[in-house]
mmCIF file of C-alpha atoms in Angstrom:
data_model
loop_
_atom_site.group_PDB
_atom_site.id
_atom_site.type_symbol
_atom_site.label_atom_id
_atom_site.label_comp_id
_atom_site.label_asym_id
_atom_site.label_seq_id
_atom_site.Cartn_x
_atom_site.Cartn_y
_atom_site.Cartn_z
ATOM 1 C CA MET N 1 73.354 89.449 110.219
ATOM 2 C CA ASN N 2 71.050 87.879 112.952
ATOM 3 C CA ARG N 3 69.443 85.815 110.111
ATOM 4 C CA TYR N 4 72.858 84.280 109.111
ATOM 5 C CA PRO N 5 74.940 84.058 112.176
ATOM 6 C CA GLU N 6 77.850 82.514 110.286
ATOM 7 C CA ALA N 7 78.214 85.182 107.756
ATOM 8 C CA ARG N 8 81.250 87.430 107.760
ATOM 9 C CA PRO N 9 81.274 91.051 106.650
ATOM 10 C CA PHE N 10 83.862 92.115 104.218
ATOM 11 C CA ASP N 11 84.965 95.568 103.111
ATOM 12 C CA CYS N 12 85.535 95.620 99.329
ATOM 13 C CA PHE N 13 85.551 99.177 98.789
ATOM 14 C CA ASP N 14 88.277 101.104 97.054
ATOM 15 C CA ASN N 15 91.374 102.182 99.207
ATOM 16 C CA ASP N 16 90.976 105.750 98.373
ATOM 17 C CA GLN N 17 89.308 108.258 100.961
ATOM 18 C CA ALA N 18 85.865 107.954 99.635
ATOM 19 C CA GLY N 19 86.121 104.118 99.683
ATOM 20 C CA ARG N 20 87.379 104.349 103.207
ATOM 21 C CA ILE N 21 84.504 106.581 104.264
ATOM 22 C CA TYR N 22 81.915 104.015 102.753
ATOM 23 C CA GLY N 23 83.700 101.294 104.767
ATOM 24 C CA LEU N 24 82.994 103.362 107.870
ATOM 25 C CA ARG N 25 79.322 103.845 106.789
ATOM 26 C CA MET N 26 78.996 100.012 106.250
ATOM 27 C CA LEU N 27 80.282 99.475 109.857
ATOM 28 C CA SER N 28 77.836 101.809 111.234
ATOM 29 C CA LEU N 29 74.917 100.168 109.415
ATOM 30 C CA LEU N 30 76.119 96.822 110.432
ATOM 31 C CA GLU N 31 76.424 97.711 114.055
ATOM 32 C CA HIS N 32 73.253 99.998 113.916
ATOM 33 C CA ILE N 33 75.417 102.959 115.304
ATOM 34 C CA PRO N 34 74.562 106.285 113.863
ATOM 35 C CA ILE N 35 77.763 108.129 113.048
ATOM 36 C CA ASN N 36 78.625 111.711 111.851
ATOM 37 C CA ILE N 37 81.528 112.099 109.641
ATOM 38 C CA ASN N 38 83.010 115.685 109.340
ATOM 39 C CA ARG N 39 86.307 117.043 107.737
ATOM 40 C CA THR N 40 88.516 119.499 109.725
ATOM 41 C CA GLU N 41 90.172 122.396 108.204
ATOM 42 C CA ASP N 42 93.432 120.373 108.367
ATOM 43 C CA GLY N 43 91.663 117.702 106.050
ATOM 44 C CA LEU N 44 91.415 115.248 108.855
ATOM 45 C CA LEU N 45 88.226 113.259 109.563
ATOM 46 C CA VAL N 46 86.515 113.270 112.673
ATOM 47 C CA VAL N 47 83.823 110.691 113.405
ATOM 48 C CA GLU N 48 81.355 111.418 116.088
ATOM 49 C CA SER N 49 79.323 108.536 117.598
ATOM 50 C CA LYS N 50 77.888 107.597 121.008
ATOM 51 C CA ASN N 51 78.925 110.800 122.520
ATOM 52 C CA ARG N 52 82.584 110.327 121.418
ATOM 53 C CA SER N 53 84.631 112.068 118.914
ATOM 54 C CA VAL N 54 87.508 110.098 117.186
ATOM 55 C CA THR N 55 89.975 111.923 114.877
ATOM 56 C CA LEU N 56 91.233 109.400 112.088
ATOM 57 C CA GLU N 57 94.737 109.159 110.856
ATOM 58 C CA SER N 58 95.094 108.818 107.165
ATOM 59 C CA ASP N 59 98.049 106.275 107.392
ATOM 60 C CA ARG N 60 96.040 103.722 109.082
ATOM 61 C CA PRO N 61 92.801 102.022 108.043
ATOM 62 C CA PHE N 62 89.645 104.028 109.139
ATOM 63 C CA ARG N 63 87.745 101.015 110.166
ATOM 64 C CA VAL N 64 90.517 99.643 112.428
ATOM 65 C CA GLN N 65 90.720 102.931 114.096
ATOM 66 C CA LEU N 66 86.974 103.278 114.611
ATOM 67 C CA GLN N 67 86.702 99.617 116.053
ATOM 68 C CA GLU N 68 89.506 100.389 118.628
ATOM 69 C CA GLN N 69 87.480 103.395 119.961
ATOM 70 C CA LEU N 70 83.844 101.786 119.768
ATOM 71 C CA SER N 71 82.854 98.352 120.749
ATOM 72 C CA SER N 72 81.915 96.187 117.666
ATOM 73 C CA ARG N 73 80.192 92.836 117.542
ATOM 74 C CA TYR N 74 81.532 91.914 114.243
ATOM 75 C CA LYS N 75 85.083 91.641 112.976
ATOM 76 C CA VAL N 76 84.908 93.379 109.310
ATOM 77 C CA ARG N 77 87.558 92.160 107.252
ATOM 78 C CA GLN N 78 88.989 93.803 104.108
ATOM 79 C CA TRP N 79 89.054 91.908 100.825
ATOM 80 C CA LEU N 80 91.495 93.464 98.333
ATOM 81 C CA PRO N 81 91.311 93.119 94.548
ATOM 82 C CA PRO N 82 93.591 90.450 92.699
ATOM 83 C CA LYS N 83 96.988 91.892 92.292
ATOM 84 C CA ALA N 84 96.706 92.467 88.542
ATOM 85 C CA PHE N 85 94.072 94.931 89.042
ATOM 86 C CA LYS N 86 94.106 98.438 90.789
ATOM 87 C CA ASP N 87 90.613 98.327 92.513
ATOM 88 C CA TRP N 88 87.530 96.308 92.211
ATOM 89 C CA ASN N 89 86.003 98.462 89.418
ATOM 90 C CA ASP N 90 88.881 97.409 87.226
ATOM 91 C CA CYS N 91 88.374 93.807 88.156
ATOM 92 C CA LEU N 92 84.839 93.862 87.352
ATOM 93 C CA LEU N 93 85.442 95.624 84.029
ATOM 94 C CA HIS N 94 88.407 93.345 83.355
ATOM 95 C CA LYS N 95 90.865 95.968 82.835
ATOM 96 C CA PRO N 96 94.215 94.725 84.398
ATOM 97 C CA MET N 97 96.971 97.174 85.043
ATOM 98 C CA GLU N 98 99.756 97.271 82.413
ATOM 99 C CA VAL N 99 102.811 95.561 83.418
ATOM 100 C CA LYS N 100 106.026 97.113 82.504
ATOM 101 C CA ALA N 101 108.650 94.746 81.606
ATOM 102 C CA ASP N 102 112.113 95.441 83.096
ATOM 103 C CA ASN N 103 114.779 96.116 80.753
ATOM 104 C CA LEU N 104 117.517 93.519 80.720
ATOM 105 C CA LYS N 105 120.936 94.650 81.556
ATOM 106 C CA GLN N 106 122.261 93.771 77.933
ATOM 107 C CA ASP N 107 119.359 96.044 76.515
ATOM 108 C CA GLN N 108 120.532 98.935 78.784
ATOM 109 C CA ILE N 109 124.133 98.539 77.489
ATOM 110 C CA ASN N 110 123.079 98.503 73.753
ATOM 111 C CA ASN N 111 120.744 101.604 74.344
ATOM 112 C CA LEU N 112 123.762 103.398 76.034
ATOM 113 C CA ALA N 113 126.023 102.315 73.018
ATOM 114 C CA LYS N 114 123.545 103.695 70.542
ATOM 115 C CA ARG N 115 123.243 107.023 72.272
ATOM 116 C CA ARG N 116 127.038 107.264 72.541
ATOM 117 C CA ASN N 117 127.514 106.423 68.778
ATOM 118 C CA ALA N 118 124.771 108.817 67.658
ATOM 119 C CA GLY N 119 126.431 111.807 69.260
ATOM 120 C CA PRO N 120 128.384 114.455 66.952
ATOM 121 C CA LYS N 121 131.546 112.979 65.428
ATOM 122 C CA LEU N 122 134.767 114.867 66.117
#
């Protein structure tokens, strides 16, 4: 980052827990801060760095929580995959999500009429 002062770091990892931990590791490498990440018995993540301990909440981005507690020189942004893809792996492999078309109201009425007419006749 010193060589290219105008460069902006982006977190492009997946949004699952493993990807979020990779984002924390990227931030620590970028800032030259050694961190230790542990999981508690409750399943929460605890990050230890600079003689501080930060417990991370799973409903907020880990990177943002860590930057609130530790000083950071760089603002790391998150770059989400395009809306047609679940994550960056699917984007690279060009595997878009299947789009389920909504049934039209008339289709729903026709299907209901078929099911009613298909029942036993009295």
